[in-house]
Amino acid sequence: MKGLSGFTMFCYTLVIIAIGLCLAAICFDFLPRSYVDYTMDYLYTPSDARMLIGGGGAALVLVSLLLFQFSSGRMRRERTIAFENPDGQVTVSLAAIEEFIRRIAIELPEVKELKPLVSASKRGVEIITRVTLVSNANLPETTEKIQGIIKAHIQEMLGIEETISVKVHINKISYKDKEKREKPQPVKQEEEKPVFRGIEYGTE
Amino acid sequence: MKEVTNTELGTFEINEDVMASIAIQAAKETEGVYSVGDDIKSKLKGLFGGRGFKPGIKLVSESDGSLKIDLSIIVDFGVAIPSVATEVQENVRRRVEEAVRVAPAQVNVRVRGIHINTNRGGF
């Protein structure tokens, strides 16, 4: 399968290069007009060349379809972390872990948005996060807090002994959010509750 | 796929759906499991899977006659995934074996999501 995808890719590259070279040759006048006219006339005459052109076209369509299938298949392949148990295999979707990280991190008041990317290899789990913080956040403290929380939760959840590296990339600082957060909330005044004073009888 | 058993009185067959239902129930009863086959992919498959299709579970009968069960689950927030998955495997294997007298050779668990209660408090 790998060989077929490699061959398809090679053919496609050759065709694209050939088309590119032809266009460049026409542009720089390396290909005389008469030659192009002659070739076109030859191709349009009922001959074996027409069959060859038809076959070439069909092959190109096939190559394109194969290429599309390989690329979409690669995209569809789900990224997972796998454990082997005596009863069978356990796989955990990395997309689920990413969603989990996103949800735990945005509960921190300093984090406005967090986009994680988790990858797993034999060396361990690597988490790259792109974060939008609020402007009043202390960056070293917040990033350390994010790393600590993510690491602790992932370690607890996956129970893995391999190293977990958490990289934090601060993407943006949000200023609007700061204003919103600093806006004093109207303090609700406690309504005076009526106090039961017993039954009062008027004196005459 | 049907599990056919011969007795003195004749034969009885256990349909794949029955085994799937038992396995799903066993997985759902495991602590830490939020749902079985409740993810978008399983739901989509369920829409086009036809009658009797059980989302989140696949039973495969191997060429040597052994049974393989693939399960997709969503776990609760804060649980240790390996221990929950191991418990699911054990529960499913035990319940299926008790019910149909066939022990699955493999119970593969796929954790597709983590259920986070949105009303949960912060840290």
PDB file of N, CA and C in Angstrom, chain A residues 47-100:
ATOM      1  N   SER A  47      -6.798   8.929 -35.136  1.00  0.00           N
ATOM      2  CA  SER A  47      -5.608   8.057 -35.204  1.00  0.00           C
ATOM      3  C   SER A  47      -5.411   7.389 -33.841  1.00  0.00           C
ATOM      4  N   ASP A  48      -4.304   6.646 -33.734  1.00  0.00           N
ATOM      5  CA  ASP A  48      -3.976   5.994 -32.458  1.00  0.00           C
ATOM      6  C   ASP A  48      -3.672   7.016 -31.369  1.00  0.00           C
ATOM      7  N   ALA A  49      -3.231   8.184 -31.816  1.00  0.00           N
ATOM      8  CA  ALA A  49      -2.872   9.224 -30.835  1.00  0.00           C
ATOM      9  C   ALA A  49      -4.075   9.625 -29.994  1.00  0.00           C
ATOM     10  N   ARG A  50      -5.249   9.614 -30.605  1.00  0.00           N
ATOM     11  CA  ARG A  50      -6.470   9.977 -29.859  1.00  0.00           C
ATOM     12  C   ARG A  50      -6.724   8.972 -28.741  1.00  0.00           C
ATOM     13  N   MET A  51      -6.505   7.701 -29.093  1.00  0.00           N
ATOM     14  CA  MET A  51      -6.668   6.643 -28.081  1.00  0.00           C
ATOM     15  C   MET A  51      -5.678   6.845 -26.928  1.00  0.00           C
ATOM     16  N   LEU A  52      -4.451   7.254 -27.340  1.00  0.00           N
ATOM     17  CA  LEU A  52      -3.398   7.476 -26.344  1.00  0.00           C
ATOM     18  C   LEU A  52      -3.783   8.621 -25.405  1.00  0.00           C
ATOM     19  N   ILE A  53      -4.341   9.675 -26.013  1.00  0.00           N
ATOM     20  CA  ILE A  53      -4.765  10.839 -25.209  1.00  0.00           C
ATOM     21  C   ILE A  53      -5.889  10.430 -24.247  1.00  0.00           C
ATOM     22  N   GLY A  54      -6.838   9.668 -24.777  1.00  0.00           N
ATOM     23  CA  GLY A  54      -7.966   9.201 -23.952  1.00  0.00           C
ATOM     24  C   GLY A  54      -7.483   8.352 -22.785  1.00  0.00           C
ATOM     25  N   GLY A  55      -6.544   7.442 -23.091  1.00  0.00           N
ATOM     26  CA  GLY A  55      -5.972   6.579 -22.052  1.00  0.00           C
ATOM     27  C   GLY A  55      -5.231   7.394 -20.999  1.00  0.00           C
ATOM     28  N   GLY A  56      -4.478   8.375 -21.480  1.00  0.00           N
ATOM     29  CA  GLY A  56      -3.729   9.259 -20.565  1.00  0.00           C
ATOM     30  C   GLY A  56      -4.676  10.006 -19.637  1.00  0.00           C
ATOM     31  N   GLY A  57      -5.767  10.506 -20.220  1.00  0.00           N
ATOM     32  CA  GLY A  57      -6.766  11.244 -19.427  1.00  0.00           C
ATOM     33  C   GLY A  57      -7.371  10.355 -18.345  1.00  0.00           C
ATOM     34  N   ALA A  58      -7.723   9.138 -18.751  1.00  0.00           N
ATOM     35  CA  ALA A  58      -8.319   8.200 -17.780  1.00  0.00           C
ATOM     36  C   ALA A  58      -7.325   7.872 -16.672  1.00  0.00           C
ATOM     37  N   ALA A  59      -6.046   7.693 -17.060  1.00  0.00           N
ATOM     38  CA  ALA A  59      -5.007   7.390 -16.066  1.00  0.00           C
ATOM     39  C   ALA A  59      -4.858   8.545 -15.077  1.00  0.00           C
ATOM     40  N   LEU A  60      -4.930   9.771 -15.594  1.00  0.00           N
ATOM     41  CA  LEU A  60      -4.797  10.948 -14.727  1.00  0.00           C
ATOM     42  C   LEU A  60      -5.933  11.021 -13.710  1.00  0.00           C
ATOM     43  N   VAL A  61      -7.148  10.753 -14.201  1.00  0.00           N
ATOM     44  CA  VAL A  61      -8.315  10.759 -13.305  1.00  0.00           C
ATOM     45  C   VAL A  61      -8.129   9.711 -12.212  1.00  0.00           C
ATOM     46  N   LEU A  62      -7.658   8.526 -12.621  1.00  0.00           N
ATOM     47  CA  LEU A  62      -7.445   7.424 -11.668  1.00  0.00           C
ATOM     48  C   LEU A  62      -6.396   7.803 -10.623  1.00  0.00           C
ATOM     49  N   VAL A  63      -5.290   8.383 -11.114  1.00  0.00           N
ATOM     50  CA  VAL A  63      -4.207   8.791 -10.208  1.00  0.00           C
ATOM     51  C   VAL A  63      -4.714   9.828  -9.212  1.00  0.00           C
ATOM     52  N   SER A  64      -5.525  10.783  -9.715  1.00  0.00           N
ATOM     53  CA  SER A  64      -6.066  11.830  -8.823  1.00  0.00           C
ATOM     54  C   SER A  64      -6.958  11.219  -7.756  1.00  0.00           C
ATOM     55  N   LEU A  65      -7.811  10.275  -8.179  1.00  0.00           N
ATOM     56  CA  LEU A  65      -8.717   9.636  -7.219  1.00  0.00           C
ATOM     57  C   LEU A  65      -7.948   8.855  -6.160  1.00  0.00           C
ATOM     58  N   LEU A  66      -6.901   8.135  -6.628  1.00  0.00           N
ATOM     59  CA  LEU A  66      -6.079   7.364  -5.688  1.00  0.00           C
ATOM     60  C   LEU A  66      -5.400   8.286  -4.676  1.00  0.00           C
ATOM     61  N   LEU A  67      -4.890   9.374  -5.199  1.00  0.00           N
ATOM     62  CA  LEU A  67      -4.191  10.340  -4.341  1.00  0.00           C
ATOM     63  C   LEU A  67      -5.135  10.922  -3.301  1.00  0.00           C
ATOM     64  N   PHE A  68      -6.348  11.221  -3.741  1.00  0.00           N
ATOM     65  CA  PHE A  68      -7.352  11.776  -2.829  1.00  0.00           C
ATOM     66  C   PHE A  68      -7.686  10.758  -1.731  1.00  0.00           C
ATOM     67  N   GLN A  69      -7.815   9.515  -2.159  1.00  0.00           N
ATOM     68  CA  GLN A  69      -8.152   8.466  -1.188  1.00  0.00           C
ATOM     69  C   GLN A  69      -7.042   8.288  -0.152  1.00  0.00           C
ATOM     70  N   PHE A  70      -5.794   8.300  -0.619  1.00  0.00           N
ATOM     71  CA  PHE A  70      -4.675   8.131   0.321  1.00  0.00           C
ATOM     72  C   PHE A  70      -4.618   9.289   1.301  1.00  0.00           C
ATOM     73  N   SER A  71      -4.774  10.502   0.759  1.00  0.00           N
ATOM     74  CA  SER A  71      -4.648  11.659   1.654  1.00  0.00           C
ATOM     75  C   SER A  71      -5.800  11.710   2.654  1.00  0.00           C
ATOM     76  N   SER A  72      -7.032  11.426   2.188  1.00  0.00           N
ATOM     77  CA  SER A  72      -8.170  11.479   3.111  1.00  0.00           C
ATOM     78  C   SER A  72      -8.095  10.332   4.115  1.00  0.00           C
ATOM     79  N   GLY A  73      -7.570   9.190   3.683  1.00  0.00           N
ATOM     80  CA  GLY A  73      -7.401   8.045   4.587  1.00  0.00           C
ATOM     81  C   GLY A  73      -6.437   8.372   5.697  1.00  0.00           C
ATOM     82  N   ARG A  74      -5.388   9.094   5.344  1.00  0.00           N
ATOM     83  CA  ARG A  74      -4.408   9.495   6.337  1.00  0.00           C
ATOM     84  C   ARG A  74      -5.029  10.481   7.321  1.00  0.00           C
ATOM     85  N   MET A  75      -5.905  11.351   6.765  1.00  0.00           N
ATOM     86  CA  MET A  75      -6.559  12.339   7.626  1.00  0.00           C
ATOM     87  C   MET A  75      -7.546  11.668   8.573  1.00  0.00           C
ATOM     88  N   ARG A  76      -8.198  10.610   8.020  1.00  0.00           N
ATOM     89  CA  ARG A  76      -9.223   9.936   8.826  1.00  0.00           C
ATOM     90  C   ARG A  76      -8.632   9.118   9.975  1.00  0.00           C
ATOM     91  N   ARG A  77      -7.375   8.669   9.794  1.00  0.00           N
ATOM     92  CA  ARG A  77      -6.782   7.777  10.780  1.00  0.00           C
ATOM     93  C   ARG A  77      -6.752   8.470  12.145  1.00  0.00           C
ATOM     94  N   GLU A  78      -7.352   7.817  13.106  1.00  0.00           N
ATOM     95  CA  GLU A  78      -7.505   8.459  14.400  1.00  0.00           C
ATOM     96  C   GLU A  78      -6.218   8.344  15.216  1.00  0.00           C
ATOM     97  N   ARG A  79      -5.901   9.429  15.898  1.00  0.00           N
ATOM     98  CA  ARG A  79      -4.705   9.421  16.730  1.00  0.00           C
ATOM     99  C   ARG A  79      -5.094   8.899  18.111  1.00  0.00           C
ATOM    100  N   THR A  80      -4.362   7.937  18.597  1.00  0.00           N
ATOM    101  CA  THR A  80      -4.717   7.339  19.889  1.00  0.00           C
ATOM    102  C   THR A  80      -3.469   7.010  20.715  1.00  0.00           C
ATOM    103  N   ILE A  81      -3.719   6.779  22.001  1.00  0.00           N
ATOM    104  CA  ILE A  81      -2.692   6.230  22.883  1.00  0.00           C
ATOM    105  C   ILE A  81      -3.186   4.826  23.206  1.00  0.00           C
ATOM    106  N   ALA A  82      -2.327   3.848  23.131  1.00  0.00           N
ATOM    107  CA  ALA A  82      -2.787   2.467  23.344  1.00  0.00           C
ATOM    108  C   ALA A  82      -2.077   1.801  24.521  1.00  0.00           C
ATOM    109  N   PHE A  83      -2.827   1.009  25.267  1.00  0.00           N
ATOM    110  CA  PHE A  83      -2.273   0.179  26.346  1.00  0.00           C
ATOM    111  C   PHE A  83      -2.625  -1.267  26.027  1.00  0.00           C
ATOM    112  N   GLU A  84      -1.738  -2.146  26.351  1.00  0.00           N
ATOM    113  CA  GLU A  84      -2.024  -3.574  26.155  1.00  0.00           C
ATOM    114  C   GLU A  84      -2.362  -4.206  27.486  1.00  0.00           C
ATOM    115  N   ASN A  85      -3.481  -4.855  27.561  1.00  0.00           N
ATOM    116  CA  ASN A  85      -3.905  -5.589  28.754  1.00  0.00           C
ATOM    117  C   ASN A  85      -4.004  -7.064  28.408  1.00  0.00           C
ATOM    118  N   PRO A  86      -4.005  -7.949  29.412  1.00  0.00           N
ATOM    119  CA  PRO A  86      -4.178  -9.372  29.085  1.00  0.00           C
ATOM    120  C   PRO A  86      -5.509  -9.659  28.384  1.00  0.00           C
ATOM    121  N   ASP A  87      -6.537  -8.858  28.690  1.00  0.00           N
ATOM    122  CA  ASP A  87      -7.861  -9.072  28.088  1.00  0.00           C
ATOM    123  C   ASP A  87      -8.007  -8.445  26.701  1.00  0.00           C
ATOM    124  N   GLY A  88      -7.095  -7.625  26.315  1.00  0.00           N
ATOM    125  CA  GLY A  88      -7.199  -6.954  25.016  1.00  0.00           C
ATOM    126  C   GLY A  88      -6.520  -5.595  25.049  1.00  0.00           C
ATOM    127  N   GLN A  89      -6.839  -4.803  24.060  1.00  0.00           N
ATOM    128  CA  GLN A  89      -6.187  -3.504  23.927  1.00  0.00           C
ATOM    129  C   GLN A  89      -7.091  -2.375  24.412  1.00  0.00           C
ATOM    130  N   VAL A  90      -6.481  -1.357  24.988  1.00  0.00           N
ATOM    131  CA  VAL A  90      -7.233  -0.163  25.382  1.00  0.00           C
ATOM    132  C   VAL A  90      -6.646   1.003  24.610  1.00  0.00           C
ATOM    133  N   THR A  91      -7.483   1.695  23.869  1.00  0.00           N
ATOM    134  CA  THR A  91      -6.992   2.866  23.146  1.00  0.00           C
ATOM    135  C   THR A  91      -7.757   4.090  23.613  1.00  0.00           C
ATOM    136  N   VAL A  92      -7.035   5.165  23.787  1.00  0.00           N
ATOM    137  CA  VAL A  92      -7.658   6.420  24.226  1.00  0.00           C
ATOM    138  C   VAL A  92      -7.466   7.436  23.111  1.00  0.00           C
ATOM    139  N   SER A  93      -8.561   8.001  22.686  1.00  0.00           N
ATOM    140  CA  SER A  93      -8.511   8.974  21.595  1.00  0.00           C
ATOM    141  C   SER A  93      -7.798  10.248  22.060  1.00  0.00           C
ATOM    142  N   LEU A  94      -6.831  10.696  21.281  1.00  0.00           N
ATOM    143  CA  LEU A  94      -6.111  11.915  21.644  1.00  0.00           C
ATOM    144  C   LEU A  94      -7.020  13.136  21.544  1.00  0.00           C
ATOM    145  N   ALA A  95      -8.028  13.034  20.680  1.00  0.00           N
ATOM    146  CA  ALA A  95      -8.996  14.136  20.556  1.00  0.00           C
ATOM    147  C   ALA A  95      -9.753  14.301  21.873  1.00  0.00           C
ATOM    148  N   ALA A  96     -10.051  13.173  22.533  1.00  0.00           N
ATOM    149  CA  ALA A  96     -10.752  13.229  23.825  1.00  0.00           C
ATOM    150  C   ALA A  96      -9.859  13.885  24.868  1.00  0.00           C
ATOM    151  N   ILE A  97      -8.572  13.551  24.833  1.00  0.00           N
ATOM    152  CA  ILE A  97      -7.631  14.141  25.799  1.00  0.00           C
ATOM    153  C   ILE A  97      -7.493  15.640  25.542  1.00  0.00           C
ATOM    154  N   GLU A  98      -7.478  16.002  24.259  1.00  0.00           N
ATOM    155  CA  GLU A  98      -7.366  17.431  23.915  1.00  0.00           C
ATOM    156  C   GLU A  98      -8.572  18.210  24.438  1.00  0.00           C
ATOM    157  N   GLU A  99      -9.737  17.633  24.266  1.00  0.00           N
ATOM    158  CA  GLU A  99     -10.967  18.276  24.742  1.00  0.00           C
ATOM    159  C   GLU A  99     -10.945  18.411  26.264  1.00  0.00           C
ATOM    160  N   PHE A 100     -10.454  17.362  26.910  1.00  0.00           N
ATOM    161  CA  PHE A 100     -10.343  17.339  28.369  1.00  0.00           C
ATOM    162  C   PHE A 100      -9.404  18.465  28.840  1.00  0.00           C
TER     163      PHE A 100
END
